[in-house]
Coordinates of N, CA and C in Angstrom, one line a residue:
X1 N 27.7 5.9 21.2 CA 26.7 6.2 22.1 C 26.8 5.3 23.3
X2 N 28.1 4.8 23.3 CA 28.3 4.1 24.8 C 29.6 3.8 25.6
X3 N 29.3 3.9 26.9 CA 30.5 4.5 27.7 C 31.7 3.3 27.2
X4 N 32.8 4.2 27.1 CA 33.8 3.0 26.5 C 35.1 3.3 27.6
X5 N 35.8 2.0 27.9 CA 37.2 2.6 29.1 C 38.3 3.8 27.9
X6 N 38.7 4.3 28.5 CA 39.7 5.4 28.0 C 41.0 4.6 27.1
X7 N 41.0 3.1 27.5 CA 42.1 3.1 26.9 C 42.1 2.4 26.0
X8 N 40.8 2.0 25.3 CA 39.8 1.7 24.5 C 39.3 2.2 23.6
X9 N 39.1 3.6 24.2 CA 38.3 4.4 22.8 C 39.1 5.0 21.7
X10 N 40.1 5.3 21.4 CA 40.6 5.4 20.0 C 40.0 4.5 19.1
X11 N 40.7 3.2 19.6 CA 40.1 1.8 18.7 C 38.9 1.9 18.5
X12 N 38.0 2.1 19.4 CA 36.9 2.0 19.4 C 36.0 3.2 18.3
X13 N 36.6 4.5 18.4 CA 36.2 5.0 17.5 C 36.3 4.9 16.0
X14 N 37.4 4.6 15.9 CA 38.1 3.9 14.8 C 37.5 3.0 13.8
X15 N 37.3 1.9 14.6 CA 35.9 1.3 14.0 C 34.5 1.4 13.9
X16 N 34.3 2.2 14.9 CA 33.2 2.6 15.1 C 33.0 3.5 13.2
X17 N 34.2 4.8 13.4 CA 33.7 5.2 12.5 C 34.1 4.8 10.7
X18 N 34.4 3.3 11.0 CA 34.5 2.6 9.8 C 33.0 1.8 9.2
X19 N 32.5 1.5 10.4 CA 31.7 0.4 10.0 C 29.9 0.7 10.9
X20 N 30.3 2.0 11.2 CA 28.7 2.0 11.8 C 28.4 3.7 11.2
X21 N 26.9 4.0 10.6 CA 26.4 4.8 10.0 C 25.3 5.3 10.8
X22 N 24.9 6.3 11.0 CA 23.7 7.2 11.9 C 23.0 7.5 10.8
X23 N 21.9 6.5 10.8 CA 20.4 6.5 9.7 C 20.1 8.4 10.1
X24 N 20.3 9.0 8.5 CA 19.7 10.3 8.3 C 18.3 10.0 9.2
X25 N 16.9 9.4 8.9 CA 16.1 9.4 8.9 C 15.6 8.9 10.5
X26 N 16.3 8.0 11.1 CA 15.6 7.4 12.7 C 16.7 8.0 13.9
X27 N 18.0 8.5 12.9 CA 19.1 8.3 14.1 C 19.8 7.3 14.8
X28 N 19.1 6.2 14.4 CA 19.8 5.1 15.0 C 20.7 4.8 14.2
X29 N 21.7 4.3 15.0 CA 23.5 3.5 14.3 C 23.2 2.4 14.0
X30 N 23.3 2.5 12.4 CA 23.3 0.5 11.6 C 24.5 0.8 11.5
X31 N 24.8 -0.5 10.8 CA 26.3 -1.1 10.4 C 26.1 -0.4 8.8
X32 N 27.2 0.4 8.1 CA 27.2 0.1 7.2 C 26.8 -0.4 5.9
X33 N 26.8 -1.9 6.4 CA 26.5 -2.8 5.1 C 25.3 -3.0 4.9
X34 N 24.1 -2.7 5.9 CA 23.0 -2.6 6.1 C 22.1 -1.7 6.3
X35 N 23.4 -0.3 5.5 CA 22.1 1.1 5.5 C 21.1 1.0 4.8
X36 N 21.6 0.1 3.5 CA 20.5 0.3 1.9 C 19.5 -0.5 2.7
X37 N 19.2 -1.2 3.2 CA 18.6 -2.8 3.2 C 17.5 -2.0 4.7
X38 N 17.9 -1.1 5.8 CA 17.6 -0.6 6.7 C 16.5 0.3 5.8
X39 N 17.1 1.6 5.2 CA 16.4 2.8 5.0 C 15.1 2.0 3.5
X40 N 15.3 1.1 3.1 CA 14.9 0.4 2.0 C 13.4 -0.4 2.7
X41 N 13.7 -1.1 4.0 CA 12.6 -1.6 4.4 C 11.9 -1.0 5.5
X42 N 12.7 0.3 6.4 CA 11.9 0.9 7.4 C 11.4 2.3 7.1
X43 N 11.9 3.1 6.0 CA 12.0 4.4 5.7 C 11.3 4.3 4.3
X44 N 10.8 3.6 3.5 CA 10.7 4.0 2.1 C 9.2 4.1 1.9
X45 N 8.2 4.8 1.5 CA 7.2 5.5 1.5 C 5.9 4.4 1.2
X46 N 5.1 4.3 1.9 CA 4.0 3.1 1.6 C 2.5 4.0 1.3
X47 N 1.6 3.5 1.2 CA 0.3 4.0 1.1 C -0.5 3.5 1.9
X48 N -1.0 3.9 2.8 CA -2.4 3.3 3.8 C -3.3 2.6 2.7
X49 N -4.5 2.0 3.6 CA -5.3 1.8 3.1 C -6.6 3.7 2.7
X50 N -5.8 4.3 3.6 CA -6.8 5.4 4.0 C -6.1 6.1 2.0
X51 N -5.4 6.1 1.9 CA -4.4 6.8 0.7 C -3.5 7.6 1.2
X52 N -3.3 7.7 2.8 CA -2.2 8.3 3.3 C -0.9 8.0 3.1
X53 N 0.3 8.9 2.5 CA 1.7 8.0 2.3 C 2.4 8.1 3.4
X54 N 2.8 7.4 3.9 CA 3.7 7.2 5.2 C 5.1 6.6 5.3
X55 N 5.9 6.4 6.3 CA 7.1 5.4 6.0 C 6.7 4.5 6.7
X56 N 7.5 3.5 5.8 CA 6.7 1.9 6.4 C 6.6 1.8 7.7
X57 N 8.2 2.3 8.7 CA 8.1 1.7 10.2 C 6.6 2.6 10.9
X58 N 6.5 3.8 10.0 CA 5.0 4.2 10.9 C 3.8 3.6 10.7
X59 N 4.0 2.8 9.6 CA 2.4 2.3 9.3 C 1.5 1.7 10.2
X60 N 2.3 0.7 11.1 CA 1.0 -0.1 12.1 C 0.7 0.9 13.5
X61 N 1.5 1.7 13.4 CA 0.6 2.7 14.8 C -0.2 3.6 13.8
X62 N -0.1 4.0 12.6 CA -0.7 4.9 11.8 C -2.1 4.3 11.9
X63 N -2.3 2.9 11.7 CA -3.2 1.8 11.2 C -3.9 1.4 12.5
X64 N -3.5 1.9 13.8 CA -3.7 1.3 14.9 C -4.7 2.4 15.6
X65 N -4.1 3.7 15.3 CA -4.6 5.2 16.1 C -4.7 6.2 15.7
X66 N -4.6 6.3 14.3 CA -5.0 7.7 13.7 C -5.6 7.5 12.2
X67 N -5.6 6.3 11.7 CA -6.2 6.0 10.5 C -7.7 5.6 10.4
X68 N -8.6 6.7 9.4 CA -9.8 7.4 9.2 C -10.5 5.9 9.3
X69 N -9.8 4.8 8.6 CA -10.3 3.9 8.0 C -10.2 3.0 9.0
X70 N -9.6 2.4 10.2 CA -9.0 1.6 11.1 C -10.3 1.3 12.0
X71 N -10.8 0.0 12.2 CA -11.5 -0.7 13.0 C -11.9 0.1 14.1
X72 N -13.2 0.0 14.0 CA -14.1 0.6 15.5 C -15.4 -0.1 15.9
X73 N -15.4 -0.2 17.1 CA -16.7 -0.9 17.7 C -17.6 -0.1 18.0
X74 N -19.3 -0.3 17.6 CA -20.0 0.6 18.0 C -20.3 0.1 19.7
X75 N -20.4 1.2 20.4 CA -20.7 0.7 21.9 C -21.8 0.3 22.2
X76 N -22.9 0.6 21.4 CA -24.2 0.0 21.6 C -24.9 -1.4 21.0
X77 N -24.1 -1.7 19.5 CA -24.4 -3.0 19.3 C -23.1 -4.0 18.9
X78 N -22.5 -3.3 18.7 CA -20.9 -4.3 18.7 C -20.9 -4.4 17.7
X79 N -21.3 -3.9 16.6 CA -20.9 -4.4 15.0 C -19.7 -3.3 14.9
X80 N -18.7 -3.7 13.7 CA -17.4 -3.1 13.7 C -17.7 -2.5 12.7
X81 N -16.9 -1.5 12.4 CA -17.1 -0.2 11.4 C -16.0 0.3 11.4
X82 N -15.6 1.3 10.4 CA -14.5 2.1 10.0 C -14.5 2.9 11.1
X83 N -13.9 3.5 11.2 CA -13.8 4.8 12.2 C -14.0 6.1 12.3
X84 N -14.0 6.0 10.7 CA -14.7 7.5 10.5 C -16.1 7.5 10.0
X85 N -16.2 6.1 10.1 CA -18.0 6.1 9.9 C -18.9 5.8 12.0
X86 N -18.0 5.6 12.6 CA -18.4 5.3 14.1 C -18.9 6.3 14.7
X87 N -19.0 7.2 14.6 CA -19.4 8.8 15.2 C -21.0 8.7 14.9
X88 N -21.3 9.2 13.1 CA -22.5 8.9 12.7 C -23.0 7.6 13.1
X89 N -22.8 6.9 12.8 CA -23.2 5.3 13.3 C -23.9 5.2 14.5
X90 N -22.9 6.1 15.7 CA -22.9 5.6 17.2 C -24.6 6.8 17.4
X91 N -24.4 8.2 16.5 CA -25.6 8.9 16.9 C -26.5 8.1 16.5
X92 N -27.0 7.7 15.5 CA -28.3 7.0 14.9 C -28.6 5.8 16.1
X93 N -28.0 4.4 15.9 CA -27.6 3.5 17.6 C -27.9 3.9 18.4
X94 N -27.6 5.2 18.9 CA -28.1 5.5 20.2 C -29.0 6.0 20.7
X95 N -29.7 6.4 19.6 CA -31.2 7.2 19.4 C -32.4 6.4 19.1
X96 N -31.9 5.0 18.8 CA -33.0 3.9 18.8 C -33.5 3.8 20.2
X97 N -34.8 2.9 20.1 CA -35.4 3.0 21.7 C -35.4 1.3 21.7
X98 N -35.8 0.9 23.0 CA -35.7 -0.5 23.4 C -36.7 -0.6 24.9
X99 N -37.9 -1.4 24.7 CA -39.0 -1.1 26.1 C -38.1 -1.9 27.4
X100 N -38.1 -0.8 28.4 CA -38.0 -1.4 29.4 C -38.7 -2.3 30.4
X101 N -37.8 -3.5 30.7 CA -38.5 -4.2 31.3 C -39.2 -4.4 32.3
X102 N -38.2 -3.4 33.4 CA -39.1 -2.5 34.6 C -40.4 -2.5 34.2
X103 N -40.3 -1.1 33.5 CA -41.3 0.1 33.9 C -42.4 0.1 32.2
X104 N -41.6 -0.6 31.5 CA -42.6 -0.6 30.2 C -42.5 0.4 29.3
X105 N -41.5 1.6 29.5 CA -41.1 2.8 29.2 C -40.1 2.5 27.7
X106 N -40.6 3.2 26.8 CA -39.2 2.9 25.6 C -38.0 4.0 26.4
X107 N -37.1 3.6 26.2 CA -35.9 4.5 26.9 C -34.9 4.4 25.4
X108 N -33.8 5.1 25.2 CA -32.8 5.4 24.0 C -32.1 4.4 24.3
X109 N -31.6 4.2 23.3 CA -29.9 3.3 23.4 C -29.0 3.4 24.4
X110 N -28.6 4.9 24.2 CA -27.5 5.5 24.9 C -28.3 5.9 26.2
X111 N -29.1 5.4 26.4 CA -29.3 5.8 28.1 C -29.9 4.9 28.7
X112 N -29.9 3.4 28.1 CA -30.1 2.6 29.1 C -29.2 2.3 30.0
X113 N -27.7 2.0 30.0 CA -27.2 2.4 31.4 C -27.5 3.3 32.6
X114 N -28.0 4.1 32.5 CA -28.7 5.6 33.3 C -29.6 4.8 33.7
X115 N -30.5 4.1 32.8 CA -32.0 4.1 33.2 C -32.4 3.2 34.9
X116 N -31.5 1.9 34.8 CA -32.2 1.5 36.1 C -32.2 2.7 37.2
X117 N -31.2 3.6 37.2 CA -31.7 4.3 38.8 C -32.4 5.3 38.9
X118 N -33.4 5.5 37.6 CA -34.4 6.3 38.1 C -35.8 5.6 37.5
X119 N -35.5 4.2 37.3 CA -36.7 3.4 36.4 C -37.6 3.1 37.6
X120 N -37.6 3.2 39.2 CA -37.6 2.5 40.1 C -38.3 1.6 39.7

């Protein structure tokens, strides 16, 4: 998969297709001697914390952006939660009230940002 001079490439394929292997699984060219040891620690099936089974090289974006279970901040008090508990979390949170200091008014969670510009 790279430009080679012409007078070159026999040889080059030559060894190429002695000692370099195209991973079934990523497509990428290892060496031979390092398919078992490649497909063994990037490809071989792990379990989330969520019980999802995955291959290993996907696990930290799995873990990062689509796992049920993966760290989330609530926007209203900052305590950290699972992520599939952050939704419910964030409606209760933001449905609490807090007196404003303006106007003396209890206002919601989720709409104190709003509030100063019509608290006059």
């Amino acid at each position: 998969k790279k430009d080679i001079p012409v007078a070159n490439f026999i040889m080059h394929e030559i060894h190429c297709s002695r000692n370099i292997e195209v991973c079934r699984y990523c497509s990428e060219l290892i060496p031979k001697s390092e398919m078992k040891n490649h497909i063994e620690s990037e490809h071989v099936q792990v379990t989330c914390k969520c019980r999802m089974k995955i291959e290993k090289c996907l696990l930290k974006d799995h873990e990062a952006s689509a796992c049920p279970l993966r760290p989330a901040v609530c926007q209203y008090c900052g305590i950290q939660l699972t992520f599939n508990k952050l939704q419910d979390h964030e409606i209760y949170c933001g449905a609490r009230t807090e007196r404003c200091g303006g106007c003396g008014h209890n206002v919601m969670v989720k709409d104190l940002k709003e509030h100063p510009r019509v608290c006059g």
